Every structure is written in structure tokens, then in C-alpha cells.
Amino acid sequence: MINFFQNFTPIGQAFIATLFTWGMTALGATLVFATKTINQRLLDSMLGFAGGVMIAASYWSLLGPAIEMSADNAIGAWFPAAFGFLLGGIFLWGIDKILPHLHPNTPLSKAEGLYPKERKRSTLLVLAITLHNIPEGLAVGIAFGALANGGTEASLAGALTLALGIGIQNFPEGVAVSMPLRGEGMSRRKSFFYGQFSGMVEPIAAVIGAFAVAFIEPLLPYALSFAAGAMIFVVAEEVIPSSQEKGNKDLASMSLMVGFVLMMILDVALG
């Protein structure tokens, strides 16, 4: 697989990798063709698992490398990681306040953003997962864009591992959009379309992230930690609360730990 990716530029690599993550979102959405509903405990455990993967990826694939790259920073190796991390959280917080959206497992009355009551429930659910996918796409794109600044086979393996982890946790995201829509009476085809559509933003965000850091090397540690901060904000503000809202707190928490450990193993063993 590494040999295949070496035939492309870092921007092309990021685009191909996020086509895979988008495809995993679509794969999760295909469950609507098999059943109209999904067990709530299973859905909550999948959301918890996704949160664990995102937390682990934020450190091992993003913050850790950002700190290593900043060893010679005049202020301190901690500064780019701390600054970028907080900036990423603030950025997502701002989008969260503006973009109308509805978290999975949440009643329509609790929709967030500007003028959410003027939107359909289906639109709000898709926008919630789309918001979720922006930092994931950026993270993958930035990881591949770093290769333009002297990356090795090891760093390529790390970027591929990040894409693999993001892809795995995208599966329940497709389920989290498509299954509620199917349960409300929407056709299977439309439920699938909306479910996979939420992942479409990842290739776009990945190309933007890869392009930015590929040509502006000093931005790299800030960009890596920016993506980490954005992902952690999403986990804390959306994924964990959604996974526990129906009362399956212990199951969701243990699933989060399993997701964290799996991503940690993938990153350490492969990256």
C-alpha cells in the first residue's frame, strides 16, 4: 500500500485516503437497506468507540508529532501544540454556534446553531456529522501534507494509519445519520444518501489541509495541533454526550476505551 501511495503527491495522497474515509461513512449508511431500526445500545457503543478513536488519534497522530517538530521553538516545544490545540477548539466552537445542526439521539427542540427550527431534521443531522467530519478531514490532509517537507516511509505509514483509524470510526457516523432518518419513515435510498453525504466534506477538508502545510512548513506543528483541538472539541461537545444520552453510559464509556486502545495500537504498531 505504501508503494501505491508513493506514486502520488501528498495532496493526491490525502485526497485518495479521504475517499476511503468517506467510503466508510457510506458503508455505515448501507445498514438502512438491511433494517429499519438499530439497537440503541449498539448505536451508543459505536458512538463511544468513535470518540475513543478520535481522542487517541488527536495525541498519537497529531499532538505528539507537533511537539517533536517544535523541539527548537524559541518559546518552548509546548507552545505550537498548546496554541494550535486551543485555536482548533475555538474554531470549532465558533462553527458550532453558527451552523444549524442536531446531534444524534437528541430531540429536535435541542437543535443548535443559527435558526435551526427553519431546517428539516434530516438536514440538521447531516450538518452535525458534517461539522464533525471537518477536523477529521483536516487531520488526514495535514498528516499527508507534512510529507512534502521531507517525510519518510515511516511518516507515510503514520498518515495512512491515521486515515485508517478515521475510516473505522466513520462507520458508526454513517449509521448515526441514516438509521434515525429511516426510523422516522424516510425511504431507504434517501436515508442512505443523507448518511453518506455527511462524509463528503472530508476529501475537501483534506485537500485544503494538505495544500496549506505542504507549502508553508513553519505552520505544520500549529496545523497538526489545530486539527487535534478541533477533534477533541467535537468529542467532548458532541460524541460523548450523544453516546450517553439514552442511558447507556457504562457501555459507551467502555466502548470509548476500546476505541482509544485500538487506535493507540494501530498508531504505535504501524505508524
CSV table of C-alpha atoms in Angstrom, one decimal:
chain,number,residue,atom,x,y,z
A,1,MET,CA,0.0,0.0,0.0
A,2,ILE,CA,2.9,2.4,0.8
A,3,ASN,CA,4.3,1.8,-2.6
A,4,PHE,CA,1.0,2.7,-4.2
A,5,PHE,CA,0.7,6.0,-2.3
A,6,GLN,CA,4.3,6.9,-3.2
A,7,ASN,CA,3.2,7.3,-6.8
A,8,PHE,CA,1.2,10.4,-5.8
A,9,THR,CA,1.9,13.9,-4.4
A,10,PRO,CA,1.0,14.5,-0.7
A,11,ILE,CA,-2.1,16.4,-1.8
A,12,GLY,CA,-3.2,13.5,-4.0
A,13,GLN,CA,-2.4,11.0,-1.2
A,14,ALA,CA,-4.6,13.0,1.2
A,15,PHE,CA,-7.5,13.0,-1.4
A,16,ILE,CA,-7.3,9.3,-2.0
A,17,ALA,CA,-7.1,8.5,1.7
A,18,THR,CA,-10.1,10.5,2.5
A,19,LEU,CA,-12.1,8.9,-0.3
A,20,PHE,CA,-11.6,5.8,1.8
A,21,THR,CA,-12.8,7.6,5.0
A,22,TRP,CA,-15.8,8.9,3.0
A,23,GLY,CA,-16.5,5.3,1.7
A,24,MET,CA,-16.5,4.0,5.3
A,25,THR,CA,-19.2,6.6,6.2
A,26,ALA,CA,-21.2,5.3,3.2
A,27,LEU,CA,-20.6,1.7,4.3
A,28,GLY,CA,-22.2,2.5,7.6
A,29,ALA,CA,-25.1,4.2,5.9
A,30,THR,CA,-25.8,1.0,3.9
A,31,LEU,CA,-27.3,-0.6,7.0
A,32,VAL,CA,-30.6,1.1,6.2
A,33,PHE,CA,-31.0,-1.4,3.4
A,34,ALA,CA,-31.0,-4.3,5.9
A,35,THR,CA,-33.2,-2.9,8.7
A,36,LYS,CA,-35.4,0.0,9.7
A,37,THR,CA,-34.0,0.4,13.2
A,38,ILE,CA,-30.8,-0.4,15.1
A,39,ASN,CA,-30.4,-1.4,18.7
A,40,GLN,CA,-29.8,1.7,20.7
A,41,ARG,CA,-27.2,0.1,22.9
A,42,LEU,CA,-25.3,-0.9,19.7
A,43,LEU,CA,-25.5,2.6,18.3
A,44,ASP,CA,-24.3,4.2,21.6
A,45,SER,CA,-21.4,1.8,21.8
A,46,MET,CA,-20.4,2.6,18.3
A,47,LEU,CA,-20.5,6.3,19.0
A,48,GLY,CA,-18.4,5.8,22.1
A,49,PHE,CA,-15.9,3.7,20.1
A,50,ALA,CA,-15.7,6.6,17.5
A,51,GLY,CA,-14.9,9.0,20.3
A,52,GLY,CA,-12.1,6.8,21.7
A,53,VAL,CA,-10.5,6.6,18.2
A,54,MET,CA,-10.6,10.4,17.8
A,55,ILE,CA,-9.1,11.0,21.2
A,56,ALA,CA,-6.2,8.6,20.6
A,57,ALA,CA,-5.6,10.0,17.1
A,58,SER,CA,-5.5,13.5,18.5
A,59,TYR,CA,-2.5,12.7,20.6
A,60,TRP,CA,-0.5,10.0,18.8
A,61,SER,CA,-1.1,11.2,15.2
A,62,LEU,CA,-1.3,14.9,15.8
A,63,LEU,CA,-0.2,16.4,19.1
A,64,GLY,CA,2.8,14.1,19.7
A,65,PRO,CA,4.4,14.8,16.3
A,66,ALA,CA,3.7,18.5,16.7
A,67,ILE,CA,5.6,18.6,20.0
A,68,GLU,CA,8.5,16.6,18.4
A,69,MET,CA,8.7,19.1,15.5
A,70,SER,CA,8.8,22.0,17.9
A,71,ALA,CA,11.9,21.0,19.8
A,72,ASP,CA,13.8,24.1,18.7
A,73,ASN,CA,11.0,26.6,19.2
A,74,ALA,CA,12.3,29.7,20.9
A,75,ILE,CA,9.4,29.9,23.4
A,76,GLY,CA,9.3,26.1,24.1
A,77,ALA,CA,8.4,22.9,22.5
A,78,TRP,CA,5.0,23.1,24.1
A,79,PHE,CA,4.0,26.4,22.5
A,80,PRO,CA,2.9,25.4,19.0
A,81,ALA,CA,1.0,22.4,20.3
A,82,ALA,CA,-0.8,24.4,23.0
A,83,PHE,CA,-1.6,27.4,20.8
A,84,GLY,CA,-2.8,25.3,17.9
A,85,PHE,CA,-4.8,23.0,20.1
A,86,LEU,CA,-6.7,25.8,21.7
A,87,LEU,CA,-7.2,27.6,18.4
A,88,GLY,CA,-8.7,24.5,16.9
A,89,GLY,CA,-11.2,24.2,19.7
A,90,ILE,CA,-12.2,27.9,19.4
A,91,PHE,CA,-12.6,27.5,15.7
A,92,LEU,CA,-15.0,24.5,16.1
A,93,TRP,CA,-16.8,26.3,18.9
A,94,GLY,CA,-17.4,29.2,16.6
A,95,ILE,CA,-18.8,27.0,13.8
A,96,ASP,CA,-20.9,25.1,16.3
A,97,LYS,CA,-22.6,28.4,17.3
A,98,ILE,CA,-23.3,29.4,13.7
A,99,LEU,CA,-24.0,26.2,11.8
A,100,PRO,CA,-27.5,24.8,12.5
A,101,HIS,CA,-27.3,21.2,13.5
A,102,LEU,CA,-28.8,18.4,15.6
A,103,HIS,CA,-26.7,15.8,17.4
A,104,PRO,CA,-27.7,12.1,17.1
A,105,ASN,CA,-30.1,10.9,19.9
A,106,THR,CA,-31.2,14.5,20.5
A,107,PRO,CA,-34.8,15.8,20.2
A,108,LEU,CA,-35.5,18.5,17.6
A,109,SER,CA,-36.2,21.0,20.3
A,110,LYS,CA,-32.5,20.9,21.3
A,111,ALA,CA,-31.1,21.7,17.8
A,112,GLU,CA,-28.2,24.2,17.9
A,113,GLY,CA,-26.8,27.0,15.7
A,114,LEU,CA,-28.5,29.9,14.0
A,115,TYR,CA,-32.2,29.4,13.1
A,116,PRO,CA,-32.3,25.6,13.5
A,117,LYS,CA,-36.1,25.5,13.6
A,118,GLU,CA,-36.2,26.6,10.0
A,119,ARG,CA,-34.4,23.4,8.9
A,120,LYS,CA,-35.6,19.9,8.4
A,121,ARG,CA,-34.5,17.2,11.0
A,122,SER,CA,-32.7,15.3,8.2
A,123,THR,CA,-30.7,18.5,7.2
A,124,LEU,CA,-29.8,19.2,10.8
A,125,LEU,CA,-28.5,15.6,11.4
A,126,VAL,CA,-26.4,15.7,8.3
A,127,LEU,CA,-24.9,19.1,9.2
A,128,ALA,CA,-24.0,17.8,12.7
A,129,ILE,CA,-21.9,14.9,11.3
A,130,THR,CA,-20.5,17.2,8.6
A,131,LEU,CA,-19.3,19.6,11.3
A,132,HIS,CA,-17.8,16.5,13.0
A,133,ASN,CA,-16.0,15.5,9.8
A,134,ILE,CA,-14.3,18.8,9.0
A,135,PRO,CA,-11.5,18.3,11.6
A,136,GLU,CA,-11.1,14.7,10.6
A,137,GLY,CA,-10.5,15.6,7.0
A,138,LEU,CA,-8.1,18.4,8.0
A,139,ALA,CA,-6.2,16.0,10.3
A,140,VAL,CA,-5.7,13.5,7.5
A,141,GLY,CA,-4.8,16.2,5.0
A,142,ILE,CA,-2.3,17.8,7.3
A,143,ALA,CA,-0.7,14.4,8.1
A,144,PHE,CA,-0.1,13.8,4.3
A,145,GLY,CA,0.8,17.4,3.6
A,146,ALA,CA,3.7,17.0,6.1
A,147,LEU,CA,5.3,14.5,3.8
A,148,ALA,CA,6.1,17.3,1.4
A,149,ASN,CA,8.5,18.7,3.9
A,150,GLY,CA,10.9,15.7,3.9
A,151,GLY,CA,8.6,12.9,5.1
A,152,THR,CA,9.9,9.3,5.3
A,153,GLU,CA,8.2,5.9,4.7
A,154,ALA,CA,7.6,5.9,8.5
A,155,SER,CA,5.7,9.2,8.4
A,156,LEU,CA,3.7,8.0,5.3
A,157,ALA,CA,2.8,4.9,7.4
A,158,GLY,CA,1.7,7.2,10.2
A,159,ALA,CA,-0.5,9.2,7.8
A,160,LEU,CA,-2.1,6.0,6.4
A,161,THR,CA,-2.7,4.8,10.0
A,162,LEU,CA,-4.5,8.0,10.8
A,163,ALA,CA,-6.7,7.6,7.7
A,164,LEU,CA,-7.4,4.0,8.7
A,165,GLY,CA,-8.4,5.0,12.2
A,166,ILE,CA,-10.6,7.8,11.0
A,167,GLY,CA,-12.2,5.5,8.4
A,168,ILE,CA,-13.0,2.9,11.1
A,169,GLN,CA,-14.8,5.4,13.3
A,170,ASN,CA,-16.6,6.9,10.3
A,171,PHE,CA,-18.7,3.7,10.0
A,172,PRO,CA,-20.8,4.5,13.1
A,173,GLU,CA,-21.2,8.1,11.9
A,174,GLY,CA,-22.9,6.9,8.7
A,175,VAL,CA,-25.2,4.7,10.9
A,176,ALA,CA,-25.9,7.6,13.3
A,177,VAL,CA,-27.4,9.7,10.5
A,178,SER,CA,-29.1,7.2,8.2
A,179,MET,CA,-30.8,4.9,10.8
A,180,PRO,CA,-32.7,7.7,12.7
A,181,LEU,CA,-33.9,9.0,9.3
A,182,ARG,CA,-35.1,5.6,8.3
A,183,GLY,CA,-36.8,5.1,11.6
A,184,GLU,CA,-38.8,8.3,11.0
A,185,GLY,CA,-40.2,7.0,7.8
A,186,MET,CA,-37.7,8.3,5.2
A,187,SER,CA,-37.1,5.9,2.3
A,188,ARG,CA,-34.0,3.7,2.4
A,189,ARG,CA,-32.5,5.3,-0.6
A,190,LYS,CA,-32.8,8.9,0.8
A,191,SER,CA,-31.7,7.7,4.3
A,192,PHE,CA,-28.5,6.2,2.7
A,193,PHE,CA,-27.9,9.3,0.6
A,194,TYR,CA,-28.1,11.7,3.6
A,195,GLY,CA,-25.9,9.3,5.6
A,196,GLN,CA,-23.1,9.1,3.1
A,197,PHE,CA,-23.4,12.7,2.2
A,198,SER,CA,-22.1,13.8,5.6
A,199,GLY,CA,-18.7,12.3,4.8
A,200,MET,CA,-18.3,14.2,1.5
A,201,VAL,CA,-16.6,17.1,3.3
A,202,GLU,CA,-13.6,15.1,4.4
A,203,PRO,CA,-11.8,14.9,0.9
A,204,ILE,CA,-12.4,18.7,0.6
A,205,ALA,CA,-11.0,19.5,4.0
A,206,ALA,CA,-8.1,17.1,3.5
A,207,VAL,CA,-7.0,18.8,0.3
A,208,ILE,CA,-7.2,22.2,2.0
A,209,GLY,CA,-5.1,21.0,4.9
A,210,ALA,CA,-2.6,19.2,2.8
A,211,PHE,CA,-2.1,22.2,0.5
A,212,ALA,CA,-1.7,24.6,3.4
A,213,VAL,CA,1.1,22.8,5.2
A,214,ALA,CA,2.8,21.3,2.1
A,215,PHE,CA,4.0,24.8,1.1
A,216,ILE,CA,4.2,26.6,4.5
A,217,GLU,CA,6.5,24.4,6.6
A,218,PRO,CA,6.5,26.6,9.7
A,219,LEU,CA,2.7,26.1,10.0
A,220,LEU,CA,3.0,22.3,10.3
A,221,PRO,CA,3.1,21.9,14.1
A,222,TYR,CA,0.4,24.5,14.6
A,223,ALA,CA,-1.8,22.8,11.9
A,224,LEU,CA,-1.4,19.4,13.5
A,225,SER,CA,-2.4,20.6,16.9
A,226,PHE,CA,-5.2,22.7,15.4
A,227,ALA,CA,-6.7,19.6,14.0
A,228,ALA,CA,-6.3,17.8,17.3
A,229,GLY,CA,-8.0,20.6,19.2
A,230,ALA,CA,-10.9,20.6,16.7
A,231,MET,CA,-11.4,16.9,17.1
A,232,ILE,CA,-11.3,16.9,20.9
A,233,PHE,CA,-13.9,19.7,20.9
A,234,VAL,CA,-16.2,17.6,18.8
A,235,VAL,CA,-15.6,14.5,21.0
A,236,ALA,CA,-16.4,16.5,24.2
A,237,GLU,CA,-19.2,18.6,22.9
A,238,GLU,CA,-21.0,16.0,20.6
A,239,VAL,CA,-19.8,12.4,20.5
A,240,ILE,CA,-19.6,11.6,24.2
A,241,PRO,CA,-22.9,13.3,25.2
A,242,SER,CA,-24.7,11.7,22.2
A,243,SER,CA,-23.4,8.2,23.2
A,244,GLN,CA,-24.7,8.6,26.8
A,245,GLU,CA,-27.9,10.5,26.3
A,246,LYS,CA,-30.1,7.3,26.2
A,247,GLY,CA,-28.7,6.0,29.5
A,248,ASN,CA,-26.0,3.6,28.2
A,249,LYS,CA,-23.2,5.4,30.0
A,250,ASP,CA,-21.2,2.4,31.1
A,251,LEU,CA,-21.4,0.7,27.7
A,252,ALA,CA,-20.5,3.9,25.9
A,253,SER,CA,-17.6,4.6,28.2
A,254,MET,CA,-16.1,1.1,27.8
A,255,SER,CA,-16.5,1.3,24.1
A,256,LEU,CA,-14.7,4.6,24.1
A,257,MET,CA,-11.8,3.0,25.9
A,258,VAL,CA,-11.8,0.1,23.4
A,259,GLY,CA,-11.7,2.6,20.5
A,260,PHE,CA,-8.8,4.5,22.2
A,261,VAL,CA,-6.8,1.4,22.7
A,262,LEU,CA,-7.3,0.2,19.1
A,263,MET,CA,-6.2,3.5,17.7
A,264,MET,CA,-3.2,3.6,20.0
A,265,ILE,CA,-2.2,0.1,18.9
A,266,LEU,CA,-2.6,1.0,15.3
A,267,ASP,CA,-0.5,4.1,15.6
A,268,VAL,CA,2.3,2.7,17.7
A,269,ALA,CA,2.5,-0.6,15.7
A,270,LEU,CA,2.1,0.8,12.2
A,271,GLY,CA,3.0,4.5,12.4
